[in-house]
Amino acid sequence: MTQVPTASGSGPDGGRDSDPGNRPDSGPDTGSKAARRRHDREIIALAVPAFGALVAEPLFLMVDSAIVGHLGTPQLAGLAIAAALLTTAVSIFVFLAYATTAAVARRVGAGDLQAAIRQGMDGIWLALLLGAAVIAVTLPLAPWLVDIFGASDTAAPYAITYLRISSLGIPAMLIVLAATGVLRGLQDTRTPLYVAIGGFGANAVLNVVLVYGAGFGIAGSAWGTVIAQFGMAAAYLVVVVRGARRHGASLRPDYAGIRASAHAGVPLLVRTLSLRAVLMIATAVAARLGDADVAAHQIILSLWSLMAFALDAIAIAGQAIIGRYLGANDPQGAKDVCRRMVQWGVVSGVGLGVLIVLARPLFIPLFTGDELVQDTLLPALLVVAVTQPIAGIVFVLDGVLMGAGDGPYLAKAMVVTLAVFAPVALLVPVFGGGLTALWWAMTLMMAVRMLTLWVRTRSGHWLVTGATR
């Protein structure tokens, strides 16, 4: 964590990656076996640490749940409600990572590390402002927000306590998102992995000490998480600030740059909200189908999200690599690596699908012993397994277009997808369909996404080169 590494792992003080005339994978053998091997090494180098960092993030909530669960059922119920609100709030702003990755990677490709880090600082300042705004809304409205979720009289006080305290850590969480985007744009996914592991460990220790040692109860769990989140934000800032000083990049807020970061993030915000709407509609429809269906749906959704981490890791590599190629004015290189990542997505999807089928006798009993839930779960789960290759293509192309800064198209495509999915999903209970039918509707949603993304990548309109889009 002493330097901001670039694509080959060498620092920005020198080495071939900081020289715009000496970029990797550009040359007459692009598309050859040697070039494909270089693409593979680069994808693996970025995707594997990214996967580790993605998996580490939900472990925060798992630790909190395990520790708070021993305090009592009302406390655990309160944590569940507050955590759902916090997760929703933070996920809305995931564009801070996506937009920053693409913008920084372009500057790296253009060989201008000073501008790349300056671009990243704009994203971090935007994260700080948004975090302050969320706190200003959450603190006074916490009781109302908890009430909307239908918290019981016994769980509500704990939910309000956890939500109010944890909301103080939202600026740190958003800074982590933006700073993660900075490092990904600089072709570094290892530092986010190290920070995520350190944050997870600190969170676990602080929760135990504050909840049981200090006797603070659920408030101790919230404070432990807040402290860990600010520690992670501080670690990221140390790395980014060192890089900024090394390359003479200003740390002061640049209001034009902040506005530009916000403008780039708006389409991705629309995309994220549309995707969240899809998931909410699916859960609402499952709830109408009955208790066994919604229980099985929740299990499948959890597994689906876990598999998404593996596919999203490839997408993150795509964001970083594609942005760098386009910044280096190498559209052919971008097309070649896009093609290779799609192959990775398909192979990963097939592998995950096979894994689901083979491992289902092992993991289904871990989630539920209810035979009705298991019987409802199995056919829908097989639908998910069969369609994982589609998911692999969708995630990769999503990452490619994000890396190209093609946010407006992604927003429109996701709105169209939502418009197709919503009526089909809502008609499932009307026509007597069950959970399997609902997941075929989810497959339709993924197929529409794949079609819209494939049309865009085939058109070539996303291949806009230069340090800025």
XYZ file of C-alpha atoms in Angstrom:
469
model
C 0.000 0.000 0.000
C 2.971 2.300 -0.543
C 2.282 3.074 -4.189
C -0.495 3.142 -6.737
C 0.411 0.340 -9.141
C -0.419 0.342 -12.815
C -1.323 -2.436 -15.199
C 1.840 -4.511 -15.006
C 2.218 -4.009 -11.281
C 5.007 -1.449 -11.683
C 4.574 1.888 -9.963
C 3.646 5.136 -11.633
C 7.138 6.503 -11.150
C 8.382 4.552 -14.130
C 8.079 1.326 -16.061
C 6.478 0.621 -19.360
C 2.862 1.113 -18.186
C 3.347 4.765 -17.378
C 4.692 5.399 -20.877
C 1.849 5.961 -23.345
C 4.052 4.842 -26.180
C 4.715 1.476 -24.599
C 1.271 0.050 -23.837
C 0.609 -3.674 -23.374
C -1.059 -5.799 -25.997
C -0.680 -3.242 -28.799
C 1.179 -4.595 -31.791
C 0.896 -6.733 -34.868
C 0.265 -9.942 -32.930
C -2.925 -8.701 -31.279
C -5.425 -11.552 -31.651
C -2.654 -14.190 -31.766
C -2.263 -16.916 -29.155
C 0.419 -14.860 -27.451
C -1.896 -11.848 -27.278
C -4.738 -13.985 -25.925
C -2.441 -15.326 -23.238
C -1.518 -11.781 -22.256
C -5.215 -10.885 -22.129
C -5.861 -13.941 -19.955
C -3.064 -13.068 -17.536
C -4.318 -9.519 -17.237
C -7.924 -10.566 -16.721
C -6.926 -13.080 -14.041
C -4.622 -10.566 -12.323
C -7.499 -8.106 -11.978
C -10.486 -10.440 -11.580
C -9.210 -12.796 -8.864
C -8.421 -10.082 -6.269
C -11.640 -8.289 -7.250
C -13.605 -11.460 -6.518
C -11.970 -11.742 -3.099
C -12.858 -8.140 -2.255
C -16.454 -8.622 -3.437
C -16.897 -11.731 -1.294
C -15.409 -9.982 1.749
C -18.019 -7.198 1.672
C -21.095 -9.266 2.676
C -19.067 -10.857 5.464
C -19.461 -7.589 7.397
C -23.185 -8.189 7.731
C -22.681 -11.881 8.466
C -20.393 -11.051 11.387
C -22.823 -8.463 12.728
C -25.701 -10.936 12.411
C -23.816 -13.743 14.159
C -22.824 -11.536 17.087
C -26.101 -9.639 17.467
C -28.090 -12.862 17.056
C -26.869 -13.998 20.468
C -28.332 -10.890 22.085
C -31.886 -11.967 21.221
C -34.452 -12.242 18.451
C -35.700 -8.626 18.664
C -32.132 -7.341 18.302
C -31.493 -9.580 15.294
C -34.775 -8.523 13.698
C -33.853 -4.875 14.247
C -30.449 -5.447 12.661
C -32.062 -7.126 9.631
C -34.337 -4.133 8.996
C -31.608 -1.520 9.486
C -29.145 -3.500 7.356
C -31.674 -3.734 4.507
C -32.108 0.050 4.562
C -28.359 0.696 4.701
C -27.597 -1.805 1.943
C -30.200 -0.190 -0.305
C -28.851 3.296 0.387
C -25.264 2.339 -0.381
C -26.070 0.178 -3.430
C -27.808 3.152 -5.050
C -24.462 4.958 -5.095
C -22.407 2.093 -6.527
C -21.964 4.314 -9.592
C -19.233 6.048 -7.569
C -17.064 2.986 -8.184
C -18.178 2.274 -11.750
C -17.967 5.794 -13.177
C -14.663 6.509 -11.420
C -13.097 3.293 -12.707
C -13.885 4.155 -16.324
C -12.775 7.781 -16.079
C -9.504 6.990 -14.305
C -8.676 4.068 -16.622
C -8.992 6.324 -19.676
C -6.486 8.757 -18.210
C -4.147 5.868 -17.405
C -4.406 4.662 -20.998
C -3.555 8.168 -22.189
C -0.429 8.067 -20.000
C -1.542 10.945 -17.741
C -1.418 9.595 -14.196
C -1.678 13.063 -12.686
C -5.023 13.661 -14.407
C -6.109 10.101 -13.562
C -5.632 10.649 -9.839
C -7.156 14.128 -10.057
C -10.205 12.516 -11.698
C -10.340 10.032 -8.847
C -10.215 12.793 -6.240
C -13.283 14.385 -7.840
C -15.130 11.104 -7.311
C -14.000 10.918 -3.688
C -15.162 14.483 -2.981
C -18.515 13.652 -4.571
C -18.774 10.585 -2.321
C -18.148 12.734 0.754
C -20.865 15.214 -0.232
C -23.382 12.479 -0.968
C -22.571 10.749 2.308
C -23.214 13.944 4.270
C -26.559 14.345 2.478
C -27.593 10.778 3.327
C -26.778 11.338 7.003
C -28.845 14.535 7.016
C -31.836 12.549 5.724
C -31.367 9.322 7.688
C -30.892 10.655 11.231
C -34.244 12.478 11.539
C -36.199 10.023 9.377
C -34.897 6.794 10.953
C -38.120 6.011 12.907
C -40.261 6.597 9.825
C -38.007 4.466 7.600
C -38.068 1.607 10.098
C -41.844 1.862 10.380
C -42.218 1.590 6.582
C -40.481 -1.796 6.764
C -43.146 -2.966 9.221
C -40.871 -3.475 12.210
C -42.554 -4.894 15.302
C -42.789 -2.858 18.487
C -40.025 -4.944 20.048
C -37.637 -4.797 17.057
C -38.182 -1.148 16.062
C -36.091 0.484 18.854
C -33.105 -1.717 18.002
C -33.505 -1.027 14.282
C -33.622 2.734 14.890
C -30.548 2.616 17.125
C -28.528 0.584 14.642
C -29.668 2.654 11.675
C -28.857 6.014 13.237
C -25.406 4.986 14.411
C -24.502 3.087 11.245
C -25.642 5.967 9.036
C -22.676 7.921 10.422
C -20.456 5.477 8.524
C -22.145 6.058 5.157
C -19.658 8.754 4.076
C -16.875 6.264 4.749
C -18.688 3.563 2.785
C -19.150 5.893 -0.185
C -15.513 7.025 -0.021
C -14.553 3.339 -0.120
C -16.668 2.909 -3.259
C -15.101 5.901 -5.013
C -11.548 5.061 -3.914
C -12.030 1.474 -5.015
C -12.970 2.865 -8.426
C -9.781 4.948 -8.440
C -7.574 1.930 -7.780
C -9.437 -0.268 -10.242
C -8.954 2.436 -12.871
C -5.249 2.368 -12.024
C -5.387 -1.401 -12.742
C -5.009 -2.283 -9.049
C -7.512 -4.720 -7.534
C -5.121 -6.134 -4.940
C -5.177 -3.152 -2.602
C -9.005 -3.250 -2.338
C -8.706 -6.945 -1.441
C -6.194 -6.212 1.331
C -8.304 -3.360 2.672
C -11.464 -5.505 2.590
C -9.733 -8.306 4.520
C -8.366 -5.830 7.074
C -11.766 -4.179 7.449
C -13.478 -7.531 7.930
C -11.021 -8.542 10.651
C -11.280 -5.192 12.443
C -15.079 -5.295 12.268
C -15.190 -8.763 13.836
C -12.881 -7.821 16.712
C -14.574 -4.475 17.391
C -18.028 -6.072 17.405
C -17.048 -8.669 19.969
C -15.297 -6.102 22.180
C -18.015 -3.454 22.049
C -21.064 -5.740 22.118
C -19.939 -8.135 24.848
C -16.796 -6.674 26.414
C -18.124 -3.129 26.803
C -21.746 -4.272 27.073
C -23.055 -1.808 24.473
C -25.362 -4.352 22.849
C -26.596 -3.650 19.323
C -25.218 -0.102 19.544
C -21.758 -1.623 20.018
C -22.181 -3.626 16.833
C -23.106 -0.474 14.925
C -20.195 1.517 16.346
C -17.769 -1.326 15.583
C -18.865 -1.361 11.953
C -18.642 2.432 11.668
C -15.101 2.451 13.068
C -14.048 -0.342 10.691
C -15.561 1.512 7.733
C -13.700 4.725 8.553
C -10.533 2.689 8.957
C -10.997 1.285 5.460
C -11.689 4.747 4.054
C -8.543 6.063 5.737
C -6.448 3.239 4.266
C -7.720 4.027 0.774
C -7.104 7.745 1.225
C -3.516 7.108 2.305
C -2.873 5.242 -0.958
C -4.621 7.824 -3.148
C -3.083 10.839 -1.393
C 0.417 9.378 -1.721
C -0.179 8.858 -5.427
C -1.526 12.401 -5.761
C 1.525 13.922 -4.081
C 3.897 11.779 -6.124
C 2.364 12.990 -9.390
C 1.548 16.541 -8.386
C -2.242 16.079 -8.473
C -4.270 18.569 -6.455
C -6.228 17.280 -3.465
C -8.538 20.282 -3.307
C -12.164 19.986 -4.400
C -12.668 20.978 -8.016
C -16.331 21.861 -8.392
C -16.292 21.459 -12.169
C -14.739 18.023 -11.777
C -17.234 17.051 -9.069
C -20.115 18.129 -11.296
C -18.645 16.117 -14.155
C -18.384 13.044 -11.891
C -21.999 13.495 -10.799
C -23.124 13.934 -14.406
C -21.351 10.720 -15.425
C -22.934 8.896 -12.493
C -26.563 9.836 -13.172
C -27.119 7.299 -15.999
C -25.526 4.561 -13.903
C -27.798 5.568 -11.021
C -30.815 5.090 -13.321
C -29.430 1.698 -14.353
C -28.952 0.630 -10.737
C -32.414 1.784 -9.663
C -33.980 -0.101 -12.579
C -32.104 -3.260 -11.627
C -33.157 -2.863 -7.977
C -36.756 -2.478 -9.182
C -36.472 -5.801 -11.034
C -35.321 -7.568 -7.856
C -38.012 -5.915 -5.726
C -40.761 -6.884 -8.192
C -39.497 -10.463 -8.267
C -39.553 -10.680 -4.462
C -43.013 -9.114 -4.280
C -44.364 -11.624 -6.816
C -42.758 -14.524 -4.926
C -44.436 -13.318 -1.732
C -47.817 -13.509 -3.475
C -47.170 -17.112 -4.435
C -47.004 -18.301 -0.824
C -44.636 -18.810 2.091
C -42.844 -21.800 0.585
C -42.315 -19.943 -2.698
C -40.940 -16.780 -1.132
C -38.659 -18.820 1.158
C -37.334 -20.769 -1.820
C -37.001 -17.547 -3.818
C -34.890 -15.982 -1.079
C -32.548 -18.977 -1.087
C -32.187 -18.864 -4.872
C -31.657 -15.105 -4.809
C -28.874 -15.526 -2.231
C -27.158 -18.133 -4.408
C -27.723 -16.012 -7.512
C -26.059 -13.061 -5.780
C -23.113 -15.222 -4.726
C -22.588 -16.409 -8.306
C -22.877 -12.806 -9.446
C -19.743 -12.012 -7.426
C -17.696 -14.390 -9.587
C -19.090 -12.962 -12.817
C -18.869 -9.384 -11.561
C -15.159 -9.871 -10.919
C -14.668 -10.379 -14.667
C -16.836 -7.323 -15.327
C -14.635 -5.248 -13.004
C -11.571 -6.374 -14.941
C -13.423 -5.354 -18.093
C -14.148 -1.863 -16.764
C -10.482 -1.269 -15.993
C -8.978 -2.827 -19.115
C -11.432 -1.416 -21.656
C -11.134 2.096 -20.247
C -7.358 1.905 -20.519
C -7.396 0.704 -24.135
C -9.805 3.415 -25.221
C -7.776 6.056 -23.394
C -4.740 4.793 -25.309
C -6.580 5.287 -28.635
C -6.552 1.552 -29.303
C -10.117 0.552 -30.334
C -8.935 -2.697 -31.907
C -7.295 -3.703 -28.642
C -10.533 -2.911 -26.825
C -12.514 -5.072 -29.264
C -10.049 -7.952 -28.917
C -10.095 -7.954 -25.135
C -13.901 -7.584 -25.155
C -14.154 -10.722 -27.295
C -11.828 -12.592 -24.949
C -13.745 -11.528 -21.841
C -17.024 -12.694 -23.380
C -15.413 -16.100 -23.808
C -14.404 -15.969 -20.156
C -17.965 -15.044 -19.215
C -19.473 -17.968 -21.132
C -16.995 -20.496 -19.712
C -17.477 -19.147 -16.170
C -21.256 -19.300 -16.602
C -21.131 -22.912 -17.783
C -18.872 -23.813 -14.864
C -21.158 -22.166 -12.318
C -24.210 -23.849 -13.841
C -22.593 -27.281 -13.635
C -21.499 -26.555 -10.062
C -25.080 -25.713 -9.072
C -26.405 -28.957 -10.523
C -23.716 -31.159 -8.978
C -23.686 -29.478 -5.550
C -27.436 -29.077 -5.069
C -27.794 -32.191 -2.829
C -25.189 -30.694 -0.521
C -26.228 -27.059 -0.158
C -30.038 -27.237 -0.360
C -30.341 -29.008 3.045
C -28.049 -26.351 4.543
C -30.637 -23.670 3.754
C -33.831 -25.488 4.687
C -35.123 -28.798 5.987
C -38.677 -28.079 4.869
C -39.510 -30.594 2.140
C -42.107 -28.307 0.563
C -39.549 -25.504 0.243
C -36.998 -27.944 -1.171
C -39.490 -29.267 -3.742
C -40.392 -25.716 -4.748
C -36.744 -24.697 -4.883
C -35.286 -27.435 -7.059
C -36.904 -26.830 -10.496
C -36.414 -23.060 -10.234
C -32.795 -23.606 -9.246
C -32.237 -25.736 -12.348
C -33.531 -22.838 -14.464
C -30.891 -20.625 -12.845
C -28.190 -23.232 -13.521
C -29.073 -23.592 -17.205
C -29.088 -19.837 -17.783
C -25.769 -19.006 -16.094
C -23.933 -18.696 -19.462
C -26.377 -15.895 -20.355
C -25.555 -14.230 -17.039
C -21.851 -14.551 -17.831
C -22.268 -12.685 -21.126
C -24.466 -10.014 -19.507
C -22.030 -9.251 -16.704
C -19.040 -9.056 -19.032
C -20.703 -6.792 -21.600
C -22.092 -4.627 -18.807
C -18.532 -4.164 -17.549
C -17.212 -3.483 -21.048
C -19.722 -0.685 -21.682
C -19.145 0.761 -18.222
C -15.427 0.811 -18.909
C -16.183 2.635 -22.161
C -18.173 5.245 -20.236
C -21.333 4.276 -22.115
C -23.600 4.992 -19.146
C -26.475 6.671 -21.036
C -26.984 3.589 -23.194
C -26.812 1.281 -20.152
C -29.500 3.368 -18.447
C -31.831 3.212 -21.461
C -31.232 -0.513 -21.929
C -32.025 -1.279 -18.297
C -35.215 0.804 -18.383
C -36.319 -1.148 -21.469
C -35.477 -4.395 -19.679
C -37.554 -3.348 -16.666
C -40.469 -2.432 -18.950
C -40.374 -5.918 -20.516
C -39.868 -7.811 -17.254
C -42.413 -6.091 -14.997
C -45.657 -7.079 -16.804
C -44.442 -10.623 -17.446
C -43.488 -11.128 -13.790
C -46.704 -9.587 -12.471
C -48.737 -11.950 -14.681
C -47.099 -15.054 -13.167
C -49.542 -15.356 -10.226
C -52.460 -14.236 -12.415
C -52.021 -17.259 -14.688
C -51.297 -19.636 -11.822
C -47.570 -19.836 -12.402
C -45.229 -20.776 -9.583
C -41.685 -19.966 -8.601
C -40.248 -21.733 -11.634
C -42.318 -19.524 -13.909
C -41.079 -16.462 -12.027
C -37.477 -17.505 -12.618
C -38.201 -18.043 -16.289
C -39.350 -14.414 -16.223
C -36.011 -13.540 -14.604
C -34.332 -15.456 -17.442
C -36.287 -13.341 -19.919
C -34.971 -10.264 -18.133
C -31.388 -11.491 -18.496
C -31.976 -12.410 -22.156
C -33.265 -8.907 -22.898
C -30.231 -7.432 -21.179
C -27.937 -9.679 -23.208
C -29.651 -8.676 -26.453
C -29.454 -4.940 -25.757
C -25.799 -5.164 -24.681
C -24.838 -7.381 -27.637
C -26.468 -4.982 -30.119
C -24.494 -2.101 -28.641
C -21.139 -3.862 -28.649
C -21.701 -5.061 -32.227
C -22.532 -1.527 -33.367
C -19.133 -0.178 -32.332
C -20.667 3.075 -31.091
C -19.109 2.480 -27.675
C -15.576 2.617 -29.125
C -15.005 6.284 -28.304
C -11.279 6.838 -27.781
C -9.329 9.501 -25.923
C -8.533 10.552 -22.369
C -12.138 11.669 -21.892
C -15.327 10.425 -23.498
